[in-house]
CSV table of C-alpha atoms in Angstrom, one decimal:
chain,number,residue,atom,x,y,z
A,1182,MET,CA,-97.6,-48.6,-60.8
A,1183,SER,CA,-94.4,-50.0,-59.5
A,1184,ASP,CA,-92.8,-48.8,-56.3
A,1185,ASP,CA,-89.7,-47.6,-58.2
A,1186,ILE,CA,-91.8,-45.3,-60.4
A,1187,THR,CA,-93.7,-44.0,-57.4
A,1188,ILE,CA,-90.4,-43.2,-55.7
A,1189,LEU,CA,-89.1,-41.5,-58.8
A,1190,ILE,CA,-92.3,-39.4,-59.0
A,1191,SER,CA,-92.1,-38.6,-55.3
A,1192,ASN,CA,-88.5,-37.5,-55.6
A,1193,LEU,CA,-89.1,-35.4,-58.7
A,1194,SER,CA,-92.0,-33.6,-57.0
A,1195,LYS,CA,-89.7,-32.5,-54.2
A,1196,LEU,CA,-87.9,-30.2,-56.7
A,1197,PRO,CA,-88.8,-26.5,-56.5
A,1198,GLY,CA,-91.6,-25.6,-58.9
A,1199,ILE,CA,-92.4,-29.3,-59.8
A,1200,GLY,CA,-95.9,-30.4,-58.8
A,1201,LYS,CA,-97.3,-34.0,-58.7
A,1202,LYS,CA,-98.5,-33.9,-62.4
A,1203,THR,CA,-95.3,-32.4,-63.7
A,1204,ALA,CA,-93.3,-35.0,-61.7
A,1205,GLN,CA,-95.4,-37.8,-63.3
A,1206,ARG,CA,-94.8,-36.4,-66.8
A,1207,LEU,CA,-91.1,-36.1,-66.2
A,1208,ALA,CA,-90.9,-39.6,-64.7
A,1209,TYR,CA,-92.7,-41.2,-67.6
A,1210,TYR,CA,-90.6,-39.2,-70.1
A,1211,ILE,CA,-87.4,-40.3,-68.5
A,1212,ILE,CA,-88.5,-44.0,-68.3
A,1213,SER,CA,-89.9,-44.2,-71.8
A,1214,ASP,CA,-87.0,-42.4,-73.6
A,1215,LYS,CA,-85.2,-45.0,-75.8
A,1216,SER,CA,-81.8,-43.3,-75.6
A,1217,ASP,CA,-79.4,-43.3,-72.7
A,1218,PHE,CA,-80.8,-39.9,-71.5
A,1219,ALA,CA,-81.9,-41.3,-68.1
A,1220,PHE,CA,-78.4,-42.7,-67.3
A,1221,SER,CA,-76.7,-39.5,-68.6
A,1222,LEU,CA,-79.0,-37.4,-66.4
A,1223,SER,CA,-78.3,-39.7,-63.4
A,1224,ASP,CA,-74.5,-39.5,-64.0
A,1225,SER,CA,-74.5,-35.7,-64.4
A,1226,ILE,CA,-76.5,-35.2,-61.2
A,1227,ARG,CA,-74.2,-37.6,-59.3
A,1228,ASN,CA,-71.0,-36.0,-60.7
A,1229,ALA,CA,-72.3,-32.4,-60.0
A,1230,LYS,CA,-73.2,-33.4,-56.5
A,1231,LYS,CA,-69.8,-34.9,-55.9
A,1232,SER,CA,-67.7,-32.1,-57.3
A,1233,ALA,CA,-69.8,-29.1,-56.0
A,1234,VAL,CA,-68.3,-27.1,-53.1
A,1235,PHE,CA,-69.0,-23.8,-51.5
A,1236,CYS,CA,-66.5,-21.1,-52.2
A,1237,SER,CA,-64.6,-20.3,-49.0
A,1238,VAL,CA,-64.7,-16.6,-49.8
A,1239,CYS,CA,-68.2,-15.8,-51.0
A,1240,HIS,CA,-70.1,-19.1,-50.5
A,1241,ASN,CA,-71.0,-19.5,-54.2
A,1242,ILE,CA,-71.6,-23.0,-55.3
A,1243,THR,CA,-68.7,-24.0,-57.5
A,1244,THR,CA,-66.3,-26.8,-58.5
A,1245,THR,CA,-63.2,-24.8,-57.6
A,1246,ASP,CA,-62.2,-23.0,-54.4
A,1247,PRO,CA,-62.1,-20.1,-54.5
A,1248,CYS,CA,-64.7,-19.7,-57.2
A,1249,ALA,CA,-64.0,-18.1,-60.7
A,1250,VAL,CA,-65.4,-14.7,-59.6
A,1251,CYS,CA,-63.3,-14.5,-56.4
A,1252,SER,CA,-60.1,-15.6,-58.1
A,1253,SER,CA,-60.5,-13.3,-61.1
A,1254,ASN,CA,-58.0,-10.5,-61.4
A,1255,SER,CA,-60.4,-8.5,-63.6
A,1256,ARG,CA,-63.1,-8.1,-61.0
A,1257,ASP,CA,-63.5,-5.0,-58.8
A,1258,LYS,CA,-62.9,-6.5,-55.4
A,1259,SER,CA,-63.8,-3.2,-53.6
A,1260,ILE,CA,-67.5,-3.8,-54.3
A,1261,ILE,CA,-69.5,-6.7,-52.9
A,1262,CYS,CA,-72.9,-7.6,-54.1
A,1263,VAL,CA,-74.8,-9.5,-51.5
A,1264,VAL,CA,-77.4,-12.1,-52.8
A,1265,SER,CA,-79.6,-14.6,-51.0
A,1266,GLU,CA,-78.7,-17.7,-53.2
A,1267,THR,CA,-76.3,-18.7,-56.0
A,1268,LYS,CA,-79.2,-18.6,-58.4
A,1269,ASP,CA,-79.4,-14.8,-57.8
A,1270,LEU,CA,-75.7,-14.4,-58.5
A,1271,LEU,CA,-76.1,-16.2,-61.8
A,1272,ALA,CA,-79.1,-13.9,-62.7
A,1273,ILE,CA,-76.9,-10.8,-62.1
A,1274,GLU,CA,-74.0,-12.3,-64.0
A,1275,LYS,CA,-76.2,-12.9,-67.0
A,1276,THR,CA,-76.8,-9.1,-67.3
A,1277,LYS,CA,-73.0,-8.5,-67.8
A,1278,GLY,CA,-73.6,-5.2,-66.0
A,1279,TYR,CA,-71.8,-5.8,-62.8
A,1280,ASN,CA,-68.0,-6.3,-62.4
A,1281,GLY,CA,-67.6,-6.6,-58.6
A,1282,VAL,CA,-67.5,-9.7,-56.4
A,1283,TYR,CA,-70.3,-11.4,-54.5
A,1284,HIS,CA,-71.4,-12.7,-51.1
A,1285,VAL,CA,-74.0,-15.5,-51.0
A,1286,LEU,CA,-76.0,-15.5,-47.8
A,1287,GLY,CA,-77.5,-19.0,-48.3
A,1288,GLY,CA,-80.9,-17.7,-47.4
A,1289,VAL,CA,-82.7,-14.8,-45.8
A,1290,ILE,CA,-83.9,-13.9,-42.3
A,1291,SER,CA,-87.3,-15.4,-41.8
A,1292,PRO,CA,-88.6,-15.6,-38.2
A,1293,MET,CA,-91.7,-17.4,-39.5
A,1294,LYS,CA,-89.5,-20.2,-40.8
A,1295,GLY,CA,-87.1,-20.1,-37.8
A,1296,ILE,CA,-84.3,-18.6,-39.8
A,1297,GLY,CA,-82.4,-16.0,-37.9
A,1298,PRO,CA,-79.2,-13.9,-38.5
A,1299,ASP,CA,-77.0,-16.7,-37.3
A,1300,ASP,CA,-78.5,-19.1,-39.9
A,1301,ILE,CA,-77.2,-17.1,-42.9
A,1302,ASN,CA,-73.7,-16.2,-44.0
A,1303,ALA,CA,-73.8,-12.7,-42.4
A,1304,ALA,CA,-70.8,-13.1,-40.0
A,1305,SER,CA,-68.5,-14.1,-42.9
A,1306,LEU,CA,-69.6,-11.0,-44.8
A,1307,ILE,CA,-68.7,-8.7,-41.9
A,1308,ARG,CA,-65.3,-10.4,-41.7
A,1309,ARG,CA,-64.7,-9.6,-45.4
A,1310,LEU,CA,-65.1,-5.8,-44.7
A,1311,ASP,CA,-61.4,-5.3,-44.0
A,1312,GLY,CA,-61.0,-1.7,-45.1
A,1313,SER,CA,-60.5,-2.4,-48.8
A,1314,ILE,CA,-64.3,-2.6,-49.4
A,1315,LYS,CA,-65.8,0.7,-50.6
A,1316,GLU,CA,-69.4,-0.5,-51.2
A,1317,VAL,CA,-71.8,-3.3,-50.3
A,1318,ILE,CA,-74.8,-3.7,-52.6
A,1319,LEU,CA,-77.7,-5.4,-50.9
A,1320,ALA,CA,-79.4,-7.4,-53.7
A,1321,THR,CA,-81.8,-9.6,-51.7
A,1322,SER,CA,-85.3,-9.9,-52.9
A,1323,LEU,CA,-87.7,-7.0,-52.4
A,1324,GLY,CA,-90.2,-9.0,-50.4
A,1325,VAL,CA,-90.6,-8.8,-46.6
A,1326,GLU,CA,-87.8,-11.4,-45.8
A,1327,GLY,CA,-85.4,-9.8,-48.3
A,1328,GLU,CA,-86.1,-6.4,-46.9
A,1329,THR,CA,-85.7,-7.6,-43.3
A,1330,THR,CA,-82.3,-9.2,-44.2
A,1331,ALA,CA,-81.2,-6.0,-46.1
A,1332,MET,CA,-82.1,-3.7,-43.2
A,1333,TYR,CA,-80.3,-6.1,-40.7
A,1334,LEU,CA,-77.1,-6.1,-42.8
A,1335,ALA,CA,-77.2,-2.4,-43.4
A,1336,ARG,CA,-77.4,-1.8,-39.6
A,1337,LEU,CA,-74.3,-3.9,-39.2
A,1338,ILE,CA,-72.3,-2.5,-42.1
A,1339,LYS,CA,-73.0,1.3,-42.0
A,1340,PRO,CA,-71.1,1.9,-38.7
A,1341,MET,CA,-68.0,0.4,-40.3
A,1342,GLY,CA,-67.9,3.4,-42.7
A,1343,VAL,CA,-68.7,1.3,-45.8
A,1344,LYS,CA,-71.2,2.7,-48.4
A,1345,VAL,CA,-74.3,0.5,-48.3
A,1346,THR,CA,-76.6,0.5,-51.3
A,1347,ARG,CA,-79.8,-1.3,-52.1
A,1348,ILE,CA,-80.8,-2.5,-55.6
A,1349,ALA,CA,-83.3,-0.2,-57.3
A,1350,ARG,CA,-87.0,-0.9,-57.4
A,1351,GLY,CA,-87.0,-2.0,-61.0
A,1352,ILE,CA,-87.9,-5.4,-59.8
A,1353,PRO,CA,-91.5,-5.9,-58.7
A,1354,SER,CA,-91.9,-6.2,-54.9
A,1355,GLY,CA,-92.0,-9.8,-53.8
A,1356,ALA,CA,-90.4,-11.1,-57.0
A,1357,GLU,CA,-87.5,-13.5,-57.0
A,1358,LEU,CA,-84.4,-12.3,-58.8
A,1359,GLU,CA,-84.0,-15.4,-60.8
A,1360,TYR,CA,-87.2,-14.7,-62.7
A,1361,ALA,CA,-86.4,-11.0,-63.5
A,1362,ASP,CA,-85.5,-10.3,-67.2
A,1363,GLU,CA,-81.9,-9.2,-67.8
A,1364,ALA,CA,-82.8,-5.6,-68.7
A,1365,THR,CA,-84.8,-5.1,-65.5
A,1366,LEU,CA,-82.1,-6.7,-63.4
A,1367,SER,CA,-79.4,-4.7,-65.1
A,1368,ASN,CA,-81.3,-1.4,-64.4
A,1369,ALA,CA,-81.9,-2.4,-60.8
A,1370,ILE,CA,-78.1,-2.8,-60.3
A,1371,ALA,CA,-77.3,0.4,-62.2
A,1372,LEU,CA,-79.9,2.5,-60.3
A,1373,ARG,CA,-79.1,1.2,-56.9
A,1374,ARG,CA,-79.4,3.7,-54.0
A,1375,GLU,CA,-77.6,4.2,-50.7
A,1376,ILE,CA,-79.5,3.2,-47.6
A,1377,ASN,CA,-79.8,5.9,-45.0
C-alpha cells in the first residue's frame, strides 16, 4: 500500500464515526471512482473550509456574518435556544417547530476532558441578555455533561430575571440531538419546562 493511500485512510479515520475499516472502504472508493468525484470532493472541502466563519452573534458556522438566522426579520429574537454545536442547531431547524434565534456554545462543560465554563461561549450568551430576551431554552444533550452545562447556565441566567427552560425529556438520556428523529425533537422543544 502506498504512503499516500495510508495517509488518506488515516485522515478519513479521524472523522467522527469513521473507524479504520470504513476509512479504508471510503479511501478505495474515492481512488477507484472513474469520475471526477475525488477532485470535486476535495474542492468542496477546501472551498467550504475557506468560506466558513463563525457568526459574531450566535457562533453558528456560516458563510455570512451575521448568519441567516440572526439576520432574519421573521425570527422571534426574544427567545434564544442554546445548543452545544451547530449540528444541534441544524437538527432543531429541520423540525420547523422553532422560530426563535440560537446561541451555539461550541461544546459542553466537561471537567474530565479539561473543558470548563471559560472554554465554551457562555460569556457571550450572558452579554446577549440585554433586557429584550424573554426566554432562554437550554437544549444541550441530556447526558451528564449537557446537564452540567445547562445547570451552570441556568444559575447564571435566572438571577437576571429571564425565563430559563430546558428541553423536555422526549429525547433519551445520553442521546445526541443530531440523531433524534424530527418528531421527537419537535416534541422536546414544544414540551420544554422551566428550570426552578
